[in-house]
mmCIF file of C-alpha atoms in Angstrom:
data_model
loop_
_atom_site.group_PDB
_atom_site.id
_atom_site.type_symbol
_atom_site.label_atom_id
_atom_site.label_comp_id
_atom_site.label_asym_id
_atom_site.label_seq_id
_atom_site.Cartn_x
_atom_site.Cartn_y
_atom_site.Cartn_z
ATOM 1 C CA MET L 1 40.623 12.340 -19.251
ATOM 2 C CA SER L 2 41.345 9.829 -16.475
ATOM 3 C CA ALA L 3 40.594 12.451 -13.830
ATOM 4 C CA HIS L 4 37.232 13.186 -15.420
ATOM 5 C CA LEU L 5 36.517 9.452 -15.665
ATOM 6 C CA ALA L 6 37.355 8.908 -12.017
ATOM 7 C CA ALA L 7 35.158 11.823 -11.051
ATOM 8 C CA ALA L 8 32.321 10.257 -13.008
ATOM 9 C CA VAL L 9 32.835 6.764 -11.602
ATOM 10 C CA LEU L 10 33.227 7.595 -7.941
ATOM 11 C CA PRO L 11 29.767 9.156 -7.470
ATOM 12 C CA THR L 12 28.227 6.086 -9.066
ATOM 13 C CA ALA L 13 30.107 3.855 -6.636
ATOM 14 C CA ASP L 14 28.951 6.051 -3.764
ATOM 15 C CA TRP L 15 25.363 5.800 -4.962
ATOM 16 C CA TRP L 16 25.633 2.022 -5.186
ATOM 17 C CA THR L 17 27.034 1.805 -1.644
ATOM 18 C CA THR L 18 24.242 4.023 -0.401
ATOM 19 C CA LEU L 19 21.548 1.953 -2.096
ATOM 20 C CA PHE L 20 22.952 -1.543 -1.499
ATOM 21 C CA ASN L 21 25.251 -2.083 1.453
ATOM 22 C CA PHE L 22 25.282 -5.615 2.853
ATOM 23 C CA SER L 23 28.081 -5.239 5.383
ATOM 24 C CA ASP L 24 27.068 -6.556 8.835
ATOM 25 C CA TYR L 25 23.818 -7.667 7.214
ATOM 26 C CA GLY L 26 23.195 -10.570 9.592
ATOM 27 C CA GLU L 27 23.406 -8.368 12.670
ATOM 28 C CA LEU L 28 21.113 -5.782 11.122
ATOM 29 C CA LEU L 29 18.585 -8.457 10.206
ATOM 30 C CA GLN L 30 18.447 -9.667 13.806
ATOM 31 C CA LEU L 31 18.029 -6.134 15.106
ATOM 32 C CA LEU L 32 15.257 -5.269 12.661
ATOM 33 C CA GLN L 33 13.382 -8.563 12.503
ATOM 34 C CA ASN L 34 10.267 -6.773 13.788
ATOM 35 C CA SER L 35 10.221 -4.838 10.527
ATOM 36 C CA VAL L 36 10.132 -8.086 8.549
ATOM 37 C CA TYR L 37 7.228 -9.352 10.659
ATOM 38 C CA ALA L 38 5.441 -6.035 10.139
ATOM 39 C CA GLY L 39 6.024 -6.350 6.399
ATOM 40 C CA LEU L 40 4.461 -9.805 6.386
ATOM 41 C CA LEU L 41 1.396 -8.534 8.244
ATOM 42 C CA LEU L 42 1.038 -5.499 6.020
ATOM 43 C CA GLY L 43 1.480 -7.586 2.868
ATOM 44 C CA LEU L 44 -1.281 -9.940 3.969
ATOM 45 C CA VAL L 45 -3.666 -7.107 4.829
ATOM 46 C CA GLY L 46 -2.820 -4.963 1.807
ATOM 47 C CA GLY L 47 -3.012 -7.834 -0.658
ATOM 48 C CA LEU L 48 -6.476 -8.900 0.470
ATOM 49 C CA ILE L 49 -8.108 -5.524 0.906
ATOM 50 C CA GLY L 50 -6.492 -4.224 -2.281
ATOM 51 C CA VAL L 51 -8.679 -6.558 -4.355
ATOM 52 C CA PHE L 52 -11.794 -4.674 -3.248
ATOM 53 C CA VAL L 53 -10.039 -1.322 -3.584
ATOM 54 C CA VAL L 54 -9.444 -2.018 -7.284
ATOM 55 C CA GLN L 55 -12.866 -3.565 -7.868
ATOM 56 C CA ARG L 56 -14.659 -0.631 -6.222
ATOM 57 C CA ASP L 57 -12.419 1.981 -7.905
ATOM 58 C CA LEU L 58 -11.223 3.452 -4.599
ATOM 59 C CA ALA L 59 -7.571 4.079 -5.442
ATOM 60 C CA PHE L 60 -8.034 7.846 -5.240
ATOM 61 C CA ALA L 61 -9.867 7.476 -1.921
ATOM 62 C CA VAL L 62 -6.915 5.478 -0.547
ATOM 63 C CA HIS L 63 -4.647 8.402 -1.313
ATOM 64 C CA GLY L 64 -7.008 10.799 0.436
ATOM 65 C CA ILE L 65 -7.238 8.604 3.524
ATOM 66 C CA SER L 66 -3.460 8.297 3.631
ATOM 67 C CA GLU L 67 -3.089 12.091 3.702
ATOM 68 C CA LEU L 68 -5.441 12.365 6.696
ATOM 69 C CA SER L 69 -3.638 9.436 8.294
ATOM 70 C CA PHE L 70 -0.380 11.320 7.842
ATOM 71 C CA ALA L 71 -1.944 14.420 9.407
ATOM 72 C CA GLY L 72 -3.178 12.371 12.365
ATOM 73 C CA ALA L 73 0.207 10.712 12.822
ATOM 74 C CA ALA L 74 1.980 14.075 12.677
ATOM 75 C CA ALA L 75 -0.471 15.529 15.211
ATOM 76 C CA GLY L 76 0.050 12.503 17.444
ATOM 77 C CA LEU L 77 3.798 13.008 17.198
ATOM 78 C CA LEU L 78 3.480 16.702 18.041
ATOM 79 C CA LEU L 79 1.042 16.271 20.933
ATOM 80 C CA GLY L 80 2.726 13.183 22.351
ATOM 81 C CA VAL L 81 -0.387 11.049 21.880
ATOM 82 C CA GLY L 82 1.367 8.482 19.704
ATOM 83 C CA VAL L 83 1.930 8.022 15.992
ATOM 84 C CA VAL L 84 -0.204 4.875 15.723
ATOM 85 C CA GLU L 85 -3.114 6.395 17.640
ATOM 86 C CA GLY L 86 -3.015 9.626 15.659
ATOM 87 C CA SER L 87 -2.772 7.755 12.372
ATOM 88 C CA LEU L 88 -5.794 5.636 13.294
ATOM 89 C CA ILE L 89 -7.892 8.665 14.211
ATOM 90 C CA GLY L 90 -7.013 10.512 11.026
ATOM 91 C CA SER L 91 -7.708 7.485 8.827
ATOM 92 C CA VAL L 92 -11.057 6.689 10.413
ATOM 93 C CA ILE L 93 -12.245 10.297 10.173
ATOM 94 C CA ALA L 94 -11.300 10.483 6.495
ATOM 95 C CA ALA L 95 -12.899 7.119 5.700
ATOM 96 C CA ALA L 96 -16.112 8.041 7.512
ATOM 97 C CA VAL L 97 -16.376 11.363 5.663
ATOM 98 C CA ILE L 98 -15.710 9.756 2.271
ATOM 99 C CA GLY L 99 -18.021 6.814 2.997
ATOM 100 C CA VAL L 100 -20.956 8.910 4.208
ATOM 101 C CA LEU L 101 -20.748 11.867 1.824
ATOM 102 C CA GLY L 102 -19.261 10.136 -1.193
ATOM 103 C CA ALA L 103 -21.974 7.683 -2.149
ATOM 104 C CA ARG L 104 -21.420 8.342 -5.858
ATOM 105 C CA ALA L 105 -18.068 8.149 -7.601
ATOM 106 C CA ARG L 106 -18.095 11.798 -8.667
ATOM 107 C CA GLU L 107 -18.945 13.013 -5.159
ATOM 108 C CA ARG L 108 -16.349 10.671 -3.665
ATOM 109 C CA ASN L 109 -13.608 11.982 -5.910
ATOM 110 C CA SER L 110 -14.535 15.585 -5.138
ATOM 111 C CA ILE L 111 -14.507 14.991 -1.393
ATOM 112 C CA THR L 112 -11.212 13.128 -1.632
ATOM 113 C CA ALA L 113 -9.689 15.962 -3.645
ATOM 114 C CA VAL L 114 -10.764 18.396 -0.910
ATOM 115 C CA LEU L 115 -9.420 16.251 1.939
ATOM 116 C CA MET L 116 -6.021 15.526 0.368
ATOM 117 C CA PRO L 117 -4.507 19.028 0.399
ATOM 118 C CA PHE L 118 -6.081 19.768 3.777
ATOM 119 C CA GLY L 119 -4.563 16.641 5.319
ATOM 120 C CA LEU L 120 -1.173 17.211 3.717
ATOM 121 C CA GLY L 121 -1.077 20.851 4.804
ATOM 122 C CA LEU L 122 -2.156 20.014 8.357
ATOM 123 C CA GLY L 123 0.445 17.271 8.595
ATOM 124 C CA ILE L 124 3.226 19.547 7.324
ATOM 125 C CA LEU L 125 2.185 22.190 9.865
ATOM 126 C CA CYS L 126 2.375 19.687 12.720
ATOM 127 C CA LEU L 127 5.780 18.460 11.556
ATOM 128 C CA ALA L 128 7.056 22.037 11.296
ATOM 129 C CA LEU L 129 6.025 22.633 14.918
ATOM 130 C CA TYR L 130 7.484 19.316 16.127
ATOM 131 C CA PRO L 131 10.819 19.951 17.868
ATOM 132 C CA GLY L 132 12.099 16.380 17.632
ATOM 133 C CA ARG L 133 14.382 14.626 15.171
ATOM 134 C CA ASP L 134 14.037 15.204 11.443
ATOM 135 C CA ALA L 135 14.136 11.425 10.828
ATOM 136 C CA ASN L 136 10.752 11.040 12.537
ATOM 137 C CA LYS L 137 9.290 13.779 10.347
ATOM 138 C CA PHE L 138 10.655 12.355 7.110
ATOM 139 C CA GLY L 139 9.655 8.802 8.004
ATOM 140 C CA LEU L 140 5.945 9.608 8.156
ATOM 141 C CA LEU L 141 6.051 10.566 4.479
ATOM 142 C CA THR L 142 8.471 8.026 3.022
ATOM 143 C CA GLY L 143 8.428 5.184 5.547
ATOM 144 C CA GLN L 144 10.933 3.901 8.058
ATOM 145 C CA ILE L 145 11.826 0.419 9.222
ATOM 146 C CA VAL L 146 13.798 1.220 12.363
ATOM 147 C CA ALA L 147 10.746 2.461 14.274
ATOM 148 C CA VAL L 148 8.972 -0.918 14.516
ATOM 149 C CA ASP L 149 9.670 -1.833 18.125
ATOM 150 C CA ASP L 150 7.795 -4.487 20.121
ATOM 151 C CA PRO L 151 4.906 -2.221 21.281
ATOM 152 C CA ARG L 152 4.357 -0.870 17.779
ATOM 153 C CA LEU L 153 4.547 -4.357 16.258
ATOM 154 C CA GLY L 154 1.910 -5.485 18.756
ATOM 155 C CA SER L 155 -0.413 -2.622 17.865
ATOM 156 C CA LEU L 156 0.083 -3.280 14.149
ATOM 157 C CA ALA L 157 -0.700 -6.960 14.698
ATOM 158 C CA VAL L 158 -3.933 -6.103 16.551
ATOM 159 C CA ILE L 159 -5.052 -3.762 13.757
ATOM 160 C CA ALA L 160 -4.147 -6.351 11.119
ATOM 161 C CA VAL L 161 -6.178 -9.052 12.881
ATOM 162 C CA ILE L 162 -9.196 -6.719 13.115
ATOM 163 C CA VAL L 163 -8.993 -6.001 9.393
ATOM 164 C CA LEU L 164 -8.584 -9.671 8.464
ATOM 165 C CA VAL L 165 -11.489 -10.791 10.665
ATOM 166 C CA GLY L 166 -13.673 -8.007 9.283
ATOM 167 C CA LEU L 167 -12.835 -8.982 5.710
ATOM 168 C CA ALA L 168 -13.596 -12.633 6.450
ATOM 169 C CA ILE L 169 -17.048 -11.672 7.767
ATOM 170 C CA VAL L 170 -18.081 -9.415 4.862
ATOM 171 C CA TRP L 171 -16.087 -11.102 2.064
ATOM 172 C CA ARG L 172 -18.942 -12.731 0.108
ATOM 173 C CA PRO L 173 -21.569 -9.945 0.304
ATOM 174 C CA LEU L 174 -18.874 -7.311 -0.237
ATOM 175 C CA GLY L 175 -17.636 -9.140 -3.315
ATOM 176 C CA PHE L 176 -21.201 -9.333 -4.657
ATOM 177 C CA ALA L 177 -21.779 -5.624 -4.011
ATOM 178 C CA SER L 178 -18.428 -4.726 -5.580
ATOM 179 C CA VAL L 179 -19.260 -6.529 -8.831
ATOM 180 C CA ASP L 180 -22.837 -5.255 -9.227
ATOM 181 C CA ALA L 181 -24.181 -2.994 -6.492
ATOM 182 C CA GLU L 182 -27.649 -2.596 -7.999
ATOM 183 C CA VAL L 183 -28.314 -6.322 -8.291
ATOM 184 C CA ALA L 184 -26.888 -6.870 -4.804
ATOM 185 C CA ALA L 185 -29.224 -4.220 -3.374
ATOM 186 C CA ALA L 186 -32.174 -5.834 -5.175
ATOM 187 C CA ARG L 187 -31.243 -9.160 -3.568
ATOM 188 C CA GLY L 188 -31.350 -7.583 -0.107
ATOM 189 C CA VAL L 189 -27.643 -6.986 0.440
ATOM 190 C CA PRO L 190 -27.102 -3.891 2.655
ATOM 191 C CA VAL L 191 -24.893 -2.126 0.125
ATOM 192 C CA ARG L 192 -24.538 1.216 1.933
ATOM 193 C CA ALA L 193 -23.768 -0.404 5.283
ATOM 194 C CA LEU L 194 -21.198 -2.694 3.635
ATOM 195 C CA SER L 195 -19.628 0.297 1.929
ATOM 196 C CA LEU L 196 -19.217 2.125 5.239
ATOM 197 C CA VAL L 197 -17.827 -0.994 6.962
ATOM 198 C CA PHE L 198 -15.355 -1.492 4.154
ATOM 199 C CA MET L 199 -14.228 2.143 4.357
ATOM 200 C CA ILE L 200 -13.498 1.688 8.059
ATOM 201 C CA LEU L 201 -11.507 -1.485 7.359
ATOM 202 C CA LEU L 202 -9.684 0.379 4.606
ATOM 203 C CA ALA L 203 -8.880 3.185 7.036
ATOM 204 C CA LEU L 204 -7.334 0.679 9.438
ATOM 205 C CA ALA L 205 -5.292 -0.861 6.623
ATOM 206 C CA VAL L 206 -4.076 2.563 5.497
ATOM 207 C CA SER L 207 -3.047 3.501 9.029
ATOM 208 C CA VAL L 208 -0.978 0.311 9.225
ATOM 209 C CA SER L 209 0.589 0.973 5.826
ATOM 210 C CA VAL L 210 1.589 4.522 6.702
ATOM 211 C CA GLN L 211 3.704 3.188 9.563
ATOM 212 C CA ILE L 212 5.886 1.199 7.135
ATOM 213 C CA VAL L 213 5.892 2.733 3.644
ATOM 214 C CA GLY L 214 4.848 6.281 4.498
ATOM 215 C CA ALA L 215 1.819 8.320 3.530
ATOM 216 C CA LEU L 216 2.933 9.224 0.021
ATOM 217 C CA LEU L 217 3.352 5.681 -1.324
ATOM 218 C CA VAL L 218 0.549 3.663 0.275
ATOM 219 C CA LEU L 219 -0.880 2.937 -3.174
ATOM 220 C CA SER L 220 2.086 0.668 -3.935
ATOM 221 C CA ILE L 221 0.748 -1.791 -1.343
ATOM 222 C CA LEU L 222 -3.017 -1.296 -1.387
ATOM 223 C CA VAL L 223 -3.481 -0.955 -5.165
ATOM 224 C CA THR L 224 -0.533 -2.134 -7.281
ATOM 225 C CA PRO L 225 -0.404 -5.817 -6.154
ATOM 226 C CA ALA L 226 -4.146 -6.277 -6.706
ATOM 227 C CA ALA L 227 -3.981 -4.506 -10.061
ATOM 228 C CA ALA L 228 -1.130 -6.831 -11.072
ATOM 229 C CA ALA L 229 -3.069 -9.910 -10.003
ATOM 230 C CA LEU L 230 -6.114 -8.839 -12.005
ATOM 231 C CA ARG L 231 -3.945 -8.536 -15.117
ATOM 232 C CA ILE L 232 -3.188 -12.266 -15.156
ATOM 233 C CA SER L 233 -6.269 -13.809 -13.551
ATOM 234 C CA ALA L 234 -9.990 -13.256 -13.073
ATOM 235 C CA SER L 235 -10.497 -16.122 -10.645
ATOM 236 C CA PRO L 236 -12.139 -15.099 -7.349
ATOM 237 C CA LEU L 237 -9.755 -17.517 -5.629
ATOM 238 C CA TRP L 238 -6.454 -16.773 -7.359
ATOM 239 C CA VAL L 239 -6.742 -12.979 -7.506
ATOM 240 C CA PRO L 240 -6.579 -12.453 -3.706
ATOM 241 C CA VAL L 241 -3.906 -15.165 -3.398
ATOM 242 C CA LEU L 242 -1.706 -13.589 -6.072
ATOM 243 C CA SER L 243 -2.344 -10.093 -4.751
ATOM 244 C CA THR L 244 -1.245 -11.153 -1.274
ATOM 245 C CA VAL L 245 1.872 -12.885 -2.593
ATOM 246 C CA PHE L 246 2.812 -9.835 -4.660
ATOM 247 C CA ALA L 247 2.316 -7.474 -1.709
ATOM 248 C CA ILE L 248 4.397 -9.659 0.631
ATOM 249 C CA VAL L 249 7.196 -10.001 -1.943
ATOM 250 C CA ALA L 250 7.278 -6.224 -2.490
ATOM 251 C CA LEU L 251 7.257 -5.383 1.206
ATOM 252 C CA VAL L 252 9.583 -8.039 2.572
ATOM 253 C CA GLY L 253 11.893 -7.699 -0.428
ATOM 254 C CA GLY L 254 11.976 -3.938 -0.007
ATOM 255 C CA ILE L 255 12.689 -4.260 3.705
ATOM 256 C CA LEU L 256 15.523 -6.725 3.133
ATOM 257 C CA LEU L 257 17.100 -4.449 0.534
ATOM 258 C CA ALA L 258 16.716 -1.356 2.701
ATOM 259 C CA LEU L 259 18.236 -2.903 5.836
ATOM 260 C CA GLY L 260 21.809 -2.019 4.986
ATOM 261 C CA SER L 261 21.208 1.270 3.193
ATOM 262 C CA SER L 262 20.680 4.837 4.284
ATOM 263 C CA VAL L 263 17.752 5.271 1.873
ATOM 264 C CA PRO L 264 14.123 5.063 3.088
ATOM 265 C CA ILE L 265 12.259 1.834 2.470
ATOM 266 C CA SER L 266 9.680 3.264 0.073
ATOM 267 C CA PRO L 267 11.840 3.376 -3.118
ATOM 268 C CA TYR L 268 12.623 -0.325 -2.792
ATOM 269 C CA VAL L 269 9.019 -1.359 -2.097
ATOM 270 C CA THR L 270 7.574 0.760 -4.884
ATOM 271 C CA THR L 271 10.168 -0.416 -7.410
ATOM 272 C CA ILE L 272 9.563 -4.096 -6.683
ATOM 273 C CA SER L 273 5.795 -3.558 -6.746
ATOM 274 C CA PHE L 274 6.014 -1.721 -10.076
ATOM 275 C CA LEU L 275 8.218 -4.416 -11.636
ATOM 276 C CA ILE L 276 5.724 -7.088 -10.571
ATOM 277 C CA TYR L 277 2.900 -5.105 -12.147
ATOM 278 C CA LEU L 278 4.923 -4.593 -15.327
ATOM 279 C CA VAL L 279 5.628 -8.310 -15.689
ATOM 280 C CA CYS L 280 1.979 -9.189 -15.037
ATOM 281 C CA ARG L 281 0.772 -6.602 -17.537
ATOM 282 C CA ILE L 282 3.085 -7.931 -20.264
ATOM 283 C CA THR L 283 2.069 -11.510 -19.463
ATOM 284 C CA GLY L 284 -1.615 -10.646 -19.516
ATOM 285 C CA SER L 285 -1.300 -8.771 -22.809
ATOM 286 C CA ARG L 286 0.440 -11.725 -24.433
ATOM 287 C CA ARG L 287 -2.275 -14.078 -23.229
ATOM 288 C CA THR L 288 -4.936 -11.811 -24.672
ATOM 289 C CA VAL L 289 -3.169 -11.691 -28.048
ATOM 290 C CA ARG L 290 -2.821 -15.494 -28.144
ATOM 291 C CA ARG L 291 -6.473 -15.943 -27.224
ATOM 292 C CA ARG L 292 -7.597 -13.640 -30.011
ATOM 293 C CA GLN L 293 -5.347 -15.428 -32.493
ATOM 294 C CA ARG L 294 -6.861 -18.790 -31.565
ATOM 295 C CA GLN L 295 -10.373 -17.377 -31.939
ATOM 296 C CA ARG L 296 -9.577 -16.085 -35.436
ATOM 297 C CA ARG L 297 -8.292 -19.418 -36.690
ATOM 298 C CA PRO L 298 -10.774 -21.370 -38.829
ATOM 299 C CA ALA L 299 -12.145 -24.582 -37.407
#
C-alpha cells in the first residue's frame, strides 16, 4: 500500500515542481525583466482595445487574425525575415480582408471561418519546414517569455505606441459607432472608415499578443479582461480602466509565475484571466439579484 501511495504522491510533487519552481527566482527575474515590460505594454494595449472588441462583437475575428498572424510569424521564421515582421504582415492582411469583405456580422464570421484553417495550416506547414529548434516552433502557438530581447522589446514598444495613439485619436467616434452604427452614420461619422482603421489597430495588437501568449490563446488578453470589466460596470470611464488592470494582472502575474517553470506562459495567463472573469461574473450576478430585489420591495 505504501509503495502505491508513494507512486501516486511522487508524480504530483513532480508536477508541482514543474509548475511552480521559485529557486534562483531573483536571478531569473533580472534576466527576463524584458518579458515583464512586454507584459505591461501588452496588458495596456489589450485592455483598451478589448473594450471595442467586445462591444463590436469581434471576438471570432480576433481568433481569425491570430491564426494569420501565426502563419506570418512562422513564414518569417522559415524565411529568415523575422518573427515580428512576419506576424505584422499576416495580421494586417487578415484584418484588411475581414474589414473590407466582412461588413456584416454574418459575412465577417464566414470569412473568419475560412481564414482560420487556412492560416493554421499554412503556419504548421512553415513550422514543419523550419529546421531550427522545436522551442521556437512551439512558442509561436503557446507563447514564450525567453524570446523578448532588447530589439524585440523595442519593436513591441513601437507597435504598442502606434496602437495607443491610434485609439486615442478615434476613441470617441469609434465608441459612438460601436454603440449604434446607424445613428452614428446618420450623424456624419465615417463608420466604414473607422471600422477599417480599427481592424488595422486590432491587427497590430494581435501581432504583439502573439509574441507573448501565442496564437492559440490571444483571446485571453484581447477579450476576457474586457468581458470581465463589462460584467461589473457599464461606465465608459471605468470599463477601460478595469479592463486594462485585469489584462495587466493576468499577463504580469502569468509571467511571474512562469519564470521558474518549464511550462509555457499561456496556461498561467489564461488561468488568471479566467479566474478574474469568474469573480466578476459572480459579483455582477449578485448585484443584479440585489437590484431586482430592491425594485420589488414596496415603497
